[in-house]
mmCIF file of C-alpha atoms and ligand atoms in Angstrom:
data_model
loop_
_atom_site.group_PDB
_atom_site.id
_atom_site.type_symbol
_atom_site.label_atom_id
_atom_site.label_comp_id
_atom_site.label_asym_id
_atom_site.label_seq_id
_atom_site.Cartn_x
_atom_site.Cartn_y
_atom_site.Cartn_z
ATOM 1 C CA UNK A 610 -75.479 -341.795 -78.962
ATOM 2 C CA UNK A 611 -76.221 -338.615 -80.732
ATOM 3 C CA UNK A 612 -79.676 -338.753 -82.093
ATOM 4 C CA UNK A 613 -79.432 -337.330 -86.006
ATOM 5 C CA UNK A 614 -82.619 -335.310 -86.396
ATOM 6 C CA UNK A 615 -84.420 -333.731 -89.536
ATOM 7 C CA UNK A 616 -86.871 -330.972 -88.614
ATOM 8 C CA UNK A 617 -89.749 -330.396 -90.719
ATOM 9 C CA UNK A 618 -90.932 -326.550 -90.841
ATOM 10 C CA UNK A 619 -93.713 -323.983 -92.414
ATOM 11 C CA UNK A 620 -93.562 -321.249 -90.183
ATOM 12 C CA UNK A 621 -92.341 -319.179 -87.127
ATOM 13 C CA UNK A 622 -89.760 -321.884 -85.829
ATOM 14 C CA UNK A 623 -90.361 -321.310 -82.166
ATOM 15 C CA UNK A 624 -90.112 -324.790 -81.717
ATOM 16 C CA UNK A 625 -87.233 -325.664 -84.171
ATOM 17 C CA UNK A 626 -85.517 -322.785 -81.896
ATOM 18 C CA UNK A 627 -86.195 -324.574 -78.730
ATOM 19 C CA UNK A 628 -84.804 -327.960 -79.900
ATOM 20 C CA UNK A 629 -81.514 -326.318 -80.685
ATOM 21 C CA UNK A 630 -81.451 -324.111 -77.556
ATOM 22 C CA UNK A 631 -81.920 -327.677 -75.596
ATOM 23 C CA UNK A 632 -79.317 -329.242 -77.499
ATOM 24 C CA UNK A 633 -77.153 -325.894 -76.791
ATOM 25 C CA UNK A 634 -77.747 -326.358 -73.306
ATOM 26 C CA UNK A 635 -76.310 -330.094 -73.556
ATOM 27 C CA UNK A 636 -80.478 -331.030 -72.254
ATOM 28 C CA UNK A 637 -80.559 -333.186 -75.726
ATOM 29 C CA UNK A 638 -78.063 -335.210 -77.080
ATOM 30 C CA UNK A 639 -79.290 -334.769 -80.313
ATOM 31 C CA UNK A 640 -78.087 -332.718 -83.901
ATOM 32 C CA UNK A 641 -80.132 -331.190 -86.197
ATOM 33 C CA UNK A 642 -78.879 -332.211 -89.387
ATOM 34 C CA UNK A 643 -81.230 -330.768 -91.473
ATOM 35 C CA UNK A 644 -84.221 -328.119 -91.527
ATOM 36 C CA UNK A 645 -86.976 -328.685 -94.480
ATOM 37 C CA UNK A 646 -89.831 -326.499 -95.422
ATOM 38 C CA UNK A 647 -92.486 -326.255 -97.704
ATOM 39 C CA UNK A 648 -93.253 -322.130 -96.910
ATOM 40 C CA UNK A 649 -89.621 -320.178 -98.775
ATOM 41 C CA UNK A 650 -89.864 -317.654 -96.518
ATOM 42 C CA UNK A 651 -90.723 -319.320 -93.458
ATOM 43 C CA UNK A 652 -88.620 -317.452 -90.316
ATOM 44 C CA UNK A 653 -87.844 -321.152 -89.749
ATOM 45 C CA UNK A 654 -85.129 -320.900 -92.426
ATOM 46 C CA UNK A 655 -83.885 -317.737 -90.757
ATOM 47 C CA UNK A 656 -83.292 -319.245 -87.383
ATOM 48 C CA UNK A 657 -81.446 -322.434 -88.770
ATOM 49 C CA UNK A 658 -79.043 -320.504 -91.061
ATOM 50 C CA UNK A 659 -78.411 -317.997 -87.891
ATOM 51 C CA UNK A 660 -76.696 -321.569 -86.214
ATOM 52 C CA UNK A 661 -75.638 -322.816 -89.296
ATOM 53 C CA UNK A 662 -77.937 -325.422 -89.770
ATOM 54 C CA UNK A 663 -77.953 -326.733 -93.103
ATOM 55 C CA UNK A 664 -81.873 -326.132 -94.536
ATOM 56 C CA UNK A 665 -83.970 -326.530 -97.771
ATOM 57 C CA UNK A 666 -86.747 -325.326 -99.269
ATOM 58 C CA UNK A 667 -88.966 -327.801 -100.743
ATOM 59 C CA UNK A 668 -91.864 -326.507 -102.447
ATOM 60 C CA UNK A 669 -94.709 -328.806 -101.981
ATOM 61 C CA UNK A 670 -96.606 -327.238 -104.724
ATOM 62 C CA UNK A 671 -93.545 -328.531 -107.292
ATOM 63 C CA UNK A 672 -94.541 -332.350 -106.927
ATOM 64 C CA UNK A 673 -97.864 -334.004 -108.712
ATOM 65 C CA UNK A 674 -98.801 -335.872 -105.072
ATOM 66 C CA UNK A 675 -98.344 -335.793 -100.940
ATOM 67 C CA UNK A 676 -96.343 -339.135 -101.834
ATOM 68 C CA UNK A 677 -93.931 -337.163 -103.836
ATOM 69 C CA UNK A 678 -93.266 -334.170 -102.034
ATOM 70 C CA UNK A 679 -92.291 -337.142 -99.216
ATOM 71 C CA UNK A 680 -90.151 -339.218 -101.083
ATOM 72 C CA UNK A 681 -88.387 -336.009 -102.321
ATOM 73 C CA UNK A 682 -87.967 -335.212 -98.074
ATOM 74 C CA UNK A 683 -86.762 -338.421 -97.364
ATOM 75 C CA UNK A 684 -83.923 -338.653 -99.884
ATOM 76 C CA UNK A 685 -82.636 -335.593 -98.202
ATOM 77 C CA UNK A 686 -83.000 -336.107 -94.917
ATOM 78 C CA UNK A 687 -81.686 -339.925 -95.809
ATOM 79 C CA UNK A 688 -78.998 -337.620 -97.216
ATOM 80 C CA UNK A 689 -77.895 -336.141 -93.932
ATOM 81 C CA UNK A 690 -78.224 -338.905 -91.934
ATOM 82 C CA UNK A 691 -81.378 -338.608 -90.696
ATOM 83 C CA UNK A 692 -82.608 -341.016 -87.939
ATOM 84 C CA UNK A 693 -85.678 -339.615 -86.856
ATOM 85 C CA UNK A 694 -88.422 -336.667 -87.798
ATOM 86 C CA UNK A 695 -89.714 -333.418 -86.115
ATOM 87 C CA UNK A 696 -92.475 -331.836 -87.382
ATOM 88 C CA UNK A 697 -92.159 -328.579 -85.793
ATOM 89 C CA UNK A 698 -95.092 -326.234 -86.553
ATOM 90 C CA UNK A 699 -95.259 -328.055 -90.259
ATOM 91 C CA UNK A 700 -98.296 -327.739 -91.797
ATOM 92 C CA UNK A 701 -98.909 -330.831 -94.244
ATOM 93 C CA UNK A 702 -100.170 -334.257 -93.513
ATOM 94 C CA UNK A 703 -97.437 -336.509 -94.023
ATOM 95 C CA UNK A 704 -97.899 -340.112 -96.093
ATOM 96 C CA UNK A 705 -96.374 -343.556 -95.430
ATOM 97 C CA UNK A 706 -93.203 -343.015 -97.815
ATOM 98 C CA UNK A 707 -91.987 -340.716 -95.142
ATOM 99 C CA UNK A 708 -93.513 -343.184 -92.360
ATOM 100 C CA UNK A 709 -92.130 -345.898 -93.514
ATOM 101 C CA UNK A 710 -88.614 -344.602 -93.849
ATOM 102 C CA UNK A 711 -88.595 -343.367 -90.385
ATOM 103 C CA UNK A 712 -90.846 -346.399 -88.668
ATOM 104 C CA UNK A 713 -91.885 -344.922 -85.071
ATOM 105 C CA UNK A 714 -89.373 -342.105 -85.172
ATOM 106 C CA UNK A 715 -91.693 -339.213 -86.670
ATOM 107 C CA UNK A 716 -92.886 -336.680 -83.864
ATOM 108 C CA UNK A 717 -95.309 -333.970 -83.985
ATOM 109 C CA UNK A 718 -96.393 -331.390 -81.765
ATOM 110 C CA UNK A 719 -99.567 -329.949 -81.557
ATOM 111 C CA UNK A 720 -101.079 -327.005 -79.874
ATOM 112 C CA UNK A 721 -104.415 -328.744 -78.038
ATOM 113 C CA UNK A 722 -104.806 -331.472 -75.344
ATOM 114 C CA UNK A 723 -105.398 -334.646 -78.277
ATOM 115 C CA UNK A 724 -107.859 -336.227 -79.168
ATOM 116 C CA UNK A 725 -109.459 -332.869 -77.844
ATOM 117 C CA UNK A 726 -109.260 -330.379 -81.650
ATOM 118 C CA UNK A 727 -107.416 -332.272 -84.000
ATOM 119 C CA UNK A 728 -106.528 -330.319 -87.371
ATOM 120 C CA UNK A 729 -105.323 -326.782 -87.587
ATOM 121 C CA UNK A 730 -106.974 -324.822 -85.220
ATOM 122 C CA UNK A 731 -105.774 -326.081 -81.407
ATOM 123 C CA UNK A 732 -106.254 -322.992 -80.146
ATOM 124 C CA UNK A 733 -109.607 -321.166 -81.791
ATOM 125 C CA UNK A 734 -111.001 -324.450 -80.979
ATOM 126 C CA UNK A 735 -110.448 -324.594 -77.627
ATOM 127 C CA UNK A 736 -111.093 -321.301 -77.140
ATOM 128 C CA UNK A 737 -114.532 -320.892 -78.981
ATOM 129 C CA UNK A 738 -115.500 -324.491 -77.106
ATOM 130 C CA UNK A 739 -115.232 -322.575 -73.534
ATOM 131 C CA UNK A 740 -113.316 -325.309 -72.643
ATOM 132 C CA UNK A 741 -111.183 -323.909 -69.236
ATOM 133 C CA UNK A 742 -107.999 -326.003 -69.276
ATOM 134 C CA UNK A 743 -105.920 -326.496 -72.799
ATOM 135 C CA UNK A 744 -102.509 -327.599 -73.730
ATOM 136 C CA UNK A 745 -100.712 -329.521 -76.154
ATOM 137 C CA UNK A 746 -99.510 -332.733 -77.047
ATOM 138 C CA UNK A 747 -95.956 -334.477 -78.631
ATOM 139 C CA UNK A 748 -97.219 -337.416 -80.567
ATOM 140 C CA UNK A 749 -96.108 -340.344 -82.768
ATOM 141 C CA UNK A 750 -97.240 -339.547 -85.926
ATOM 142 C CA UNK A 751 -99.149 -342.489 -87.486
ATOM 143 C CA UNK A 752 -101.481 -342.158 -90.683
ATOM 144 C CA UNK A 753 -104.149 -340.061 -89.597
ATOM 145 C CA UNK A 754 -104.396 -336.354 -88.312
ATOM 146 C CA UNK A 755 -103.375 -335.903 -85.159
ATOM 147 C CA UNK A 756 -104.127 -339.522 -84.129
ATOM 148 C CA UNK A 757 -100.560 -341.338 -83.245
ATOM 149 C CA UNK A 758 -100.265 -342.464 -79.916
ATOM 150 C CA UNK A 759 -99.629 -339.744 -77.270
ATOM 151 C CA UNK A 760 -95.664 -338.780 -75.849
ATOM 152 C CA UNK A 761 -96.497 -336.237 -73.890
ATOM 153 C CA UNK A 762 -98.730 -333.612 -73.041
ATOM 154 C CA UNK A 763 -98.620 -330.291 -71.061
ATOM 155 C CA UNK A 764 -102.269 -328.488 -69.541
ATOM 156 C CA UNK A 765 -102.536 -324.571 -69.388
ATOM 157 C CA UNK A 766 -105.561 -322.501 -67.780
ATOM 158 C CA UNK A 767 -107.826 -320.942 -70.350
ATOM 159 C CA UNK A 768 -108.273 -317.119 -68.616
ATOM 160 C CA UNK A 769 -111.087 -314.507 -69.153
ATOM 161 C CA UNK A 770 -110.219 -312.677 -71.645
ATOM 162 C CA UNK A 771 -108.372 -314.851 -73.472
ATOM 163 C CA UNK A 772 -107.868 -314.317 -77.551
ATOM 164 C CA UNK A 773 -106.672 -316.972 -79.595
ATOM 165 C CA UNK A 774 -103.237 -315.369 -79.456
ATOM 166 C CA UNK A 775 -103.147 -314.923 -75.652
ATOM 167 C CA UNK A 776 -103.951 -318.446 -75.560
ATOM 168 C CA UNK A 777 -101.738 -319.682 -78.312
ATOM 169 C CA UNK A 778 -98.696 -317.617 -76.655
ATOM 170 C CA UNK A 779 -99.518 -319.665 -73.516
ATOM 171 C CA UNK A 780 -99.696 -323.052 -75.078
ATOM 172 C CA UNK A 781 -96.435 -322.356 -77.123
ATOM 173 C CA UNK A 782 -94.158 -321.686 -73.944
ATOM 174 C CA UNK A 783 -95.022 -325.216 -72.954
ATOM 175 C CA UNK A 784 -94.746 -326.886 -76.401
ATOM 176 C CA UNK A 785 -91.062 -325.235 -76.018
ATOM 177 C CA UNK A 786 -90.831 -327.260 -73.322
ATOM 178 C CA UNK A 787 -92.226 -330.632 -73.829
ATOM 179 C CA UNK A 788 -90.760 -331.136 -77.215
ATOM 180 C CA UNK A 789 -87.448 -330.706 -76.610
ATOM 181 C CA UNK A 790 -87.801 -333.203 -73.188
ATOM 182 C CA UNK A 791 -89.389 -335.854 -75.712
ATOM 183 C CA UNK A 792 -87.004 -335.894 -78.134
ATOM 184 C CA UNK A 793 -84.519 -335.955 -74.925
ATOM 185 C CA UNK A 794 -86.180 -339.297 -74.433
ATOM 186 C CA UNK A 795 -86.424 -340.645 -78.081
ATOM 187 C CA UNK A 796 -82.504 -339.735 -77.962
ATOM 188 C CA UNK A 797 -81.746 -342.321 -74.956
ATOM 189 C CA UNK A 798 -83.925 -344.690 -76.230
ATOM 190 C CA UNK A 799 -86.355 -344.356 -73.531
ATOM 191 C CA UNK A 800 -89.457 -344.289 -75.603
ATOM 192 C CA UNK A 801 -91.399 -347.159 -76.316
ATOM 193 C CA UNK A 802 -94.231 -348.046 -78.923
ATOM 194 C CA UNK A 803 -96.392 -350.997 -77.403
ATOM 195 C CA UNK A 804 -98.862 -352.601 -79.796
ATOM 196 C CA UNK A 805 -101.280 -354.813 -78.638
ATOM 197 C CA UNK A 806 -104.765 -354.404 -78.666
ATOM 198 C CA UNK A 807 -106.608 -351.498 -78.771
ATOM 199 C CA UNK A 808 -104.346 -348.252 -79.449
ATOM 200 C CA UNK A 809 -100.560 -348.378 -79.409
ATOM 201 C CA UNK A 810 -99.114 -346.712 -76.577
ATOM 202 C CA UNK A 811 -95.463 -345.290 -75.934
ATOM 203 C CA UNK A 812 -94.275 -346.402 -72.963
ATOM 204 C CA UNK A 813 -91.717 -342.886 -71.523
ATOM 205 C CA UNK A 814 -90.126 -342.879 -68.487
ATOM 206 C CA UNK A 815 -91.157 -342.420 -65.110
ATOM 207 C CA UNK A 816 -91.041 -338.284 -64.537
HETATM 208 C C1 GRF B 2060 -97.220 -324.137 -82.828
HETATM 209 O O1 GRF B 2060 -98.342 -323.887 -82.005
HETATM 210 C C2 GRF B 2060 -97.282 -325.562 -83.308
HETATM 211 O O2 GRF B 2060 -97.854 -326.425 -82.345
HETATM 212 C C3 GRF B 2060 -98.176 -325.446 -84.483
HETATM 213 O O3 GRF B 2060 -97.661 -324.296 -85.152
HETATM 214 C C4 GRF B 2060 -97.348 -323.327 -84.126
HETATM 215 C C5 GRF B 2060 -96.106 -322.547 -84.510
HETATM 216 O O4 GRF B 2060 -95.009 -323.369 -84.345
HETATM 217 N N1 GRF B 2060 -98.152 -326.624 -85.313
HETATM 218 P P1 GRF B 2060 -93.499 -322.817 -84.629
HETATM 219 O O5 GRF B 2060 -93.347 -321.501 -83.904
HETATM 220 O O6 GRF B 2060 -93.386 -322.631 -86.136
HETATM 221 O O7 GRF B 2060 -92.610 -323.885 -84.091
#
Protein backbone atom coordinates (compact mmCIF):
# COMPACT_ATOMS: atom_id res chain seq x y z
CA UNK A 1 0.00 0.00 0.00
CA UNK A 2 1.40 3.28 -1.04
CA UNK A 3 2.47 5.16 1.98
CA UNK A 4 1.04 9.05 1.48
CA UNK A 5 3.83 11.19 2.88
CA UNK A 6 4.06 15.02 3.81
CA UNK A 7 7.64 16.29 4.01
CA UNK A 8 8.42 19.02 6.25
CA UNK A 9 11.39 21.40 4.95
CA UNK A 10 13.65 24.70 5.87
CA UNK A 11 16.50 24.25 3.83
CA UNK A 12 18.81 22.52 1.22
CA UNK A 13 16.42 19.43 0.58
CA UNK A 14 19.15 16.87 0.23
CA UNK A 15 17.11 14.64 2.02
CA UNK A 16 13.60 15.49 0.57
CA UNK A 17 15.71 14.70 -2.80
CA UNK A 18 16.73 11.35 -1.64
CA UNK A 19 13.21 10.21 -0.59
CA UNK A 20 11.97 10.91 -4.07
CA UNK A 21 15.05 9.47 -5.85
CA UNK A 22 14.19 6.13 -3.64
CA UNK A 23 10.72 6.24 -4.54
CA UNK A 24 11.99 6.87 -8.33
CA UNK A 25 13.97 3.92 -8.06
CA UNK A 26 10.72 1.84 -6.97
CA UNK A 27 13.17 1.30 -3.27
CA UNK A 28 9.95 3.05 -1.47
CA UNK A 29 6.56 2.50 -2.08
CA UNK A 30 5.71 5.68 -0.92
CA UNK A 31 4.32 9.39 -2.60
CA UNK A 32 5.12 12.56 -1.55
CA UNK A 33 2.02 14.34 -1.52
CA UNK A 34 3.06 17.37 -0.21
CA UNK A 35 6.32 19.52 0.62
CA UNK A 36 5.86 22.31 3.55
CA UNK A 37 8.27 24.92 4.67
CA UNK A 38 8.62 27.56 6.95
CA UNK A 39 12.04 29.23 5.02
CA UNK A 40 10.20 30.89 1.23
CA UNK A 41 13.16 30.41 -0.37
CA UNK A 42 14.30 27.24 0.88
CA UNK A 43 16.04 25.13 -2.32
CA UNK A 44 13.64 22.55 -0.84
CA UNK A 45 10.80 24.22 -2.79
CA UNK A 46 13.00 24.19 -5.87
CA UNK A 47 13.62 20.50 -5.91
CA UNK A 48 9.85 19.53 -5.31
CA UNK A 49 8.44 21.83 -8.05
CA UNK A 50 11.40 20.37 -10.46
CA UNK A 51 9.17 16.73 -9.96
CA UNK A 52 6.10 18.35 -9.64
CA UNK A 53 5.49 17.95 -6.21
CA UNK A 54 2.84 20.00 -4.97
CA UNK A 55 4.58 22.44 -2.01
CA UNK A 56 3.70 25.40 0.34
CA UNK A 57 5.15 27.93 2.04
CA UNK A 58 4.02 28.39 5.47
CA UNK A 59 5.48 31.16 7.25
CA UNK A 60 5.89 30.28 10.80
CA UNK A 61 6.38 33.80 11.77
CA UNK A 62 2.46 34.49 10.44
CA UNK A 63 0.84 32.46 13.43
CA UNK A 64 0.67 33.87 17.30
CA UNK A 65 2.05 30.15 18.65
CA UNK A 66 4.15 26.69 17.67
CA UNK A 67 0.47 25.20 18.17
CA UNK A 68 -0.76 27.28 15.36
CA UNK A 69 1.73 27.19 12.82
CA UNK A 70 0.92 23.10 13.41
CA UNK A 71 -2.59 23.04 13.18
CA UNK A 72 -2.27 25.29 10.06
CA UNK A 73 0.36 22.12 8.67
CA UNK A 74 -1.90 19.58 9.51
CA UNK A 75 -5.02 20.83 7.73
CA UNK A 76 -2.90 20.73 4.67
CA UNK A 77 -1.19 17.86 4.81
CA UNK A 78 -4.78 16.29 6.14
CA UNK A 79 -5.62 17.98 2.83
CA UNK A 80 -3.49 15.79 0.63
CA UNK A 81 -3.91 12.80 2.25
CA UNK A 82 -1.29 12.71 4.42
CA UNK A 83 -0.57 9.50 6.44
CA UNK A 84 2.60 10.08 7.92
CA UNK A 85 5.43 13.05 8.49
CA UNK A 86 9.09 13.67 7.38
CA UNK A 87 10.89 16.20 8.82
CA UNK A 88 13.62 16.51 6.43
CA UNK A 89 16.28 19.06 7.49
CA UNK A 90 13.18 21.20 9.20
CA UNK A 91 14.20 23.36 11.64
CA UNK A 92 11.26 23.91 14.29
CA UNK A 93 10.24 21.84 17.21
CA UNK A 94 7.05 20.43 16.43
CA UNK A 95 3.92 20.37 19.20
CA UNK A 96 1.31 17.67 19.92
CA UNK A 97 -1.44 19.13 17.41
CA UNK A 98 0.80 17.84 14.72
CA UNK A 99 1.67 14.65 17.01
CA UNK A 100 -1.42 13.85 17.66
CA UNK A 101 -2.75 13.94 14.14
CA UNK A 102 -0.07 11.74 12.93
CA UNK A 103 0.25 9.31 16.27
CA UNK A 104 3.74 7.38 15.74
CA UNK A 105 4.04 8.31 12.10
CA UNK A 106 6.29 11.60 12.44
CA UNK A 107 10.08 10.90 11.52
CA UNK A 108 13.03 13.00 11.87
CA UNK A 109 16.46 12.78 10.91
CA UNK A 110 19.23 14.13 12.56
CA UNK A 111 22.83 14.64 11.80
CA UNK A 112 24.62 13.05 15.24
CA UNK A 113 24.64 9.52 16.79
CA UNK A 114 21.37 10.42 19.53
CA UNK A 115 21.26 10.93 22.54
CA UNK A 116 24.96 11.98 21.66
CA UNK A 117 24.28 16.34 20.55
CA UNK A 118 20.77 16.84 20.52
CA UNK A 119 19.62 20.40 19.12
CA UNK A 120 21.02 22.11 16.10
CA UNK A 121 24.47 21.59 15.94
CA UNK A 122 25.15 17.52 15.21
CA UNK A 123 28.03 18.21 13.60
CA UNK A 124 30.10 21.32 15.42
CA UNK A 125 29.29 19.29 18.35
CA UNK A 126 30.76 16.33 17.54
CA UNK A 127 33.43 17.80 16.05
CA UNK A 128 34.56 20.35 18.80
CA UNK A 129 33.91 17.19 21.43
CA UNK A 130 36.93 15.19 19.61
CA UNK A 131 34.67 12.57 19.57
CA UNK A 132 36.26 9.99 16.58
CA UNK A 133 33.17 8.16 15.28
CA UNK A 134 29.76 10.29 14.40
CA UNK A 135 26.67 9.65 12.46
CA UNK A 136 23.13 10.20 12.49
CA UNK A 137 19.98 8.97 13.54
CA UNK A 138 16.05 8.50 11.96
CA UNK A 139 13.85 8.87 14.96
CA UNK A 140 10.20 8.89 16.10
CA UNK A 141 9.56 12.17 16.96
CA UNK A 142 7.93 12.38 20.42
CA UNK A 143 7.64 15.74 22.52
CA UNK A 144 11.03 16.59 23.27
CA UNK A 145 14.17 17.52 21.10
CA UNK A 146 15.64 14.92 19.59
CA UNK A 147 14.39 12.38 22.19
CA UNK A 148 11.78 9.85 20.29
CA UNK A 149 12.77 6.46 20.27
CA UNK A 150 15.58 5.55 17.80
CA UNK A 151 14.77 3.92 13.88
CA UNK A 152 17.90 3.84 12.78
CA UNK A 153 21.23 5.05 12.89
CA UNK A 154 24.33 5.12 10.58
CA UNK A 155 28.32 5.69 12.22
CA UNK A 156 30.98 7.67 10.10
CA UNK A 157 34.83 8.16 11.07
CA UNK A 158 35.62 11.62 12.31
CA UNK A 159 39.20 12.29 10.18
CA UNK A 160 42.08 14.77 10.95
CA UNK A 161 41.34 17.55 9.53
CA UNK A 162 37.96 17.47 9.58
CA UNK A 163 35.74 20.97 9.42
CA UNK A 164 32.30 20.98 10.31
CA UNK A 165 31.47 20.86 6.61
CA UNK A 166 33.81 17.95 5.76
CA UNK A 167 32.12 16.25 8.46
CA UNK A 168 28.60 17.32 7.80
CA UNK A 169 29.12 16.29 3.94
CA UNK A 170 30.05 12.86 5.37
CA UNK A 171 27.18 12.43 7.72
CA UNK A 172 24.67 13.67 4.99
CA UNK A 173 25.59 10.86 2.35
CA UNK A 174 24.43 8.43 4.98
CA UNK A 175 21.33 10.32 6.22
CA UNK A 176 20.53 9.96 2.26
CA UNK A 177 20.64 6.65 2.90
CA UNK A 178 19.04 5.65 6.07
CA UNK A 179 16.04 7.81 5.66
CA UNK A 180 14.81 6.73 2.68
CA UNK A 181 15.36 2.72 3.97
CA UNK A 182 13.19 3.80 7.14
CA UNK A 183 10.50 5.18 5.59
CA UNK A 184 10.87 1.92 3.21
CA UNK A 185 9.99 0.19 6.44
CA UNK A 186 7.26 2.54 7.92
CA UNK A 187 5.72 1.96 4.25
CA UNK A 188 5.37 -2.03 4.76
CA UNK A 189 4.40 -1.69 8.06
CA UNK A 190 7.45 -3.14 9.43
CA UNK A 191 8.06 -0.65 12.15
CA UNK A 192 6.96 -1.08 15.48
CA UNK A 193 6.53 1.29 18.61
CA UNK A 194 6.74 -0.96 21.87
CA UNK A 195 5.78 0.77 25.11
CA UNK A 196 6.39 -0.74 28.18
CA UNK A 197 8.56 0.34 30.71
CA UNK A 198 11.32 2.38 30.49
CA UNK A 199 11.70 4.07 26.86
CA UNK A 200 9.55 3.05 23.92
CA UNK A 201 11.36 1.24 21.40
CA UNK A 202 10.58 0.57 17.56
CA UNK A 203 10.88 -2.73 16.87
CA UNK A 204 12.45 -2.71 12.56
CA UNK A 205 13.26 -5.59 10.88
CA UNK A 206 16.00 -7.87 10.97
CA UNK A 207 18.81 -6.22 8.36
C1 LIG B 1 20.83 17.61 7.44
O1 LIG B 1 22.06 17.34 8.08
C2 LIG B 1 19.71 17.28 8.40
O2 LIG B 1 20.03 16.19 9.23
C3 LIG B 1 19.62 18.52 9.20
O3 LIG B 1 19.68 19.54 8.21
C4 LIG B 1 20.68 19.13 7.25
C5 LIG B 1 20.26 19.55 5.85
O4 LIG B 1 19.23 18.72 5.44
N1 LIG B 1 18.42 18.59 9.99
P1 LIG B 1 18.58 18.87 3.95
O5 LIG B 1 19.72 18.92 2.95
O6 LIG B 1 17.80 20.17 3.95
O7 LIG B 1 17.73 17.66 3.80
Amino acid sequence: MTLALGVLVSGSGSNLEAILEAIARRELDAEVRLVVSNKRGAFALERAARRDVPTAFVDHEAFPTREAFDADVVSRLRGRGVEAVVLAGFMRIVTPVLLEAFPDRVVNIHPALLPAFPGVHGPRQALEYGVKVAGCTVHMVDAGVDTGPIVAQAAVPVLAGDTEASLAARILREEHRILPRALAWLARGELVVERGAGRPRVRVPAS
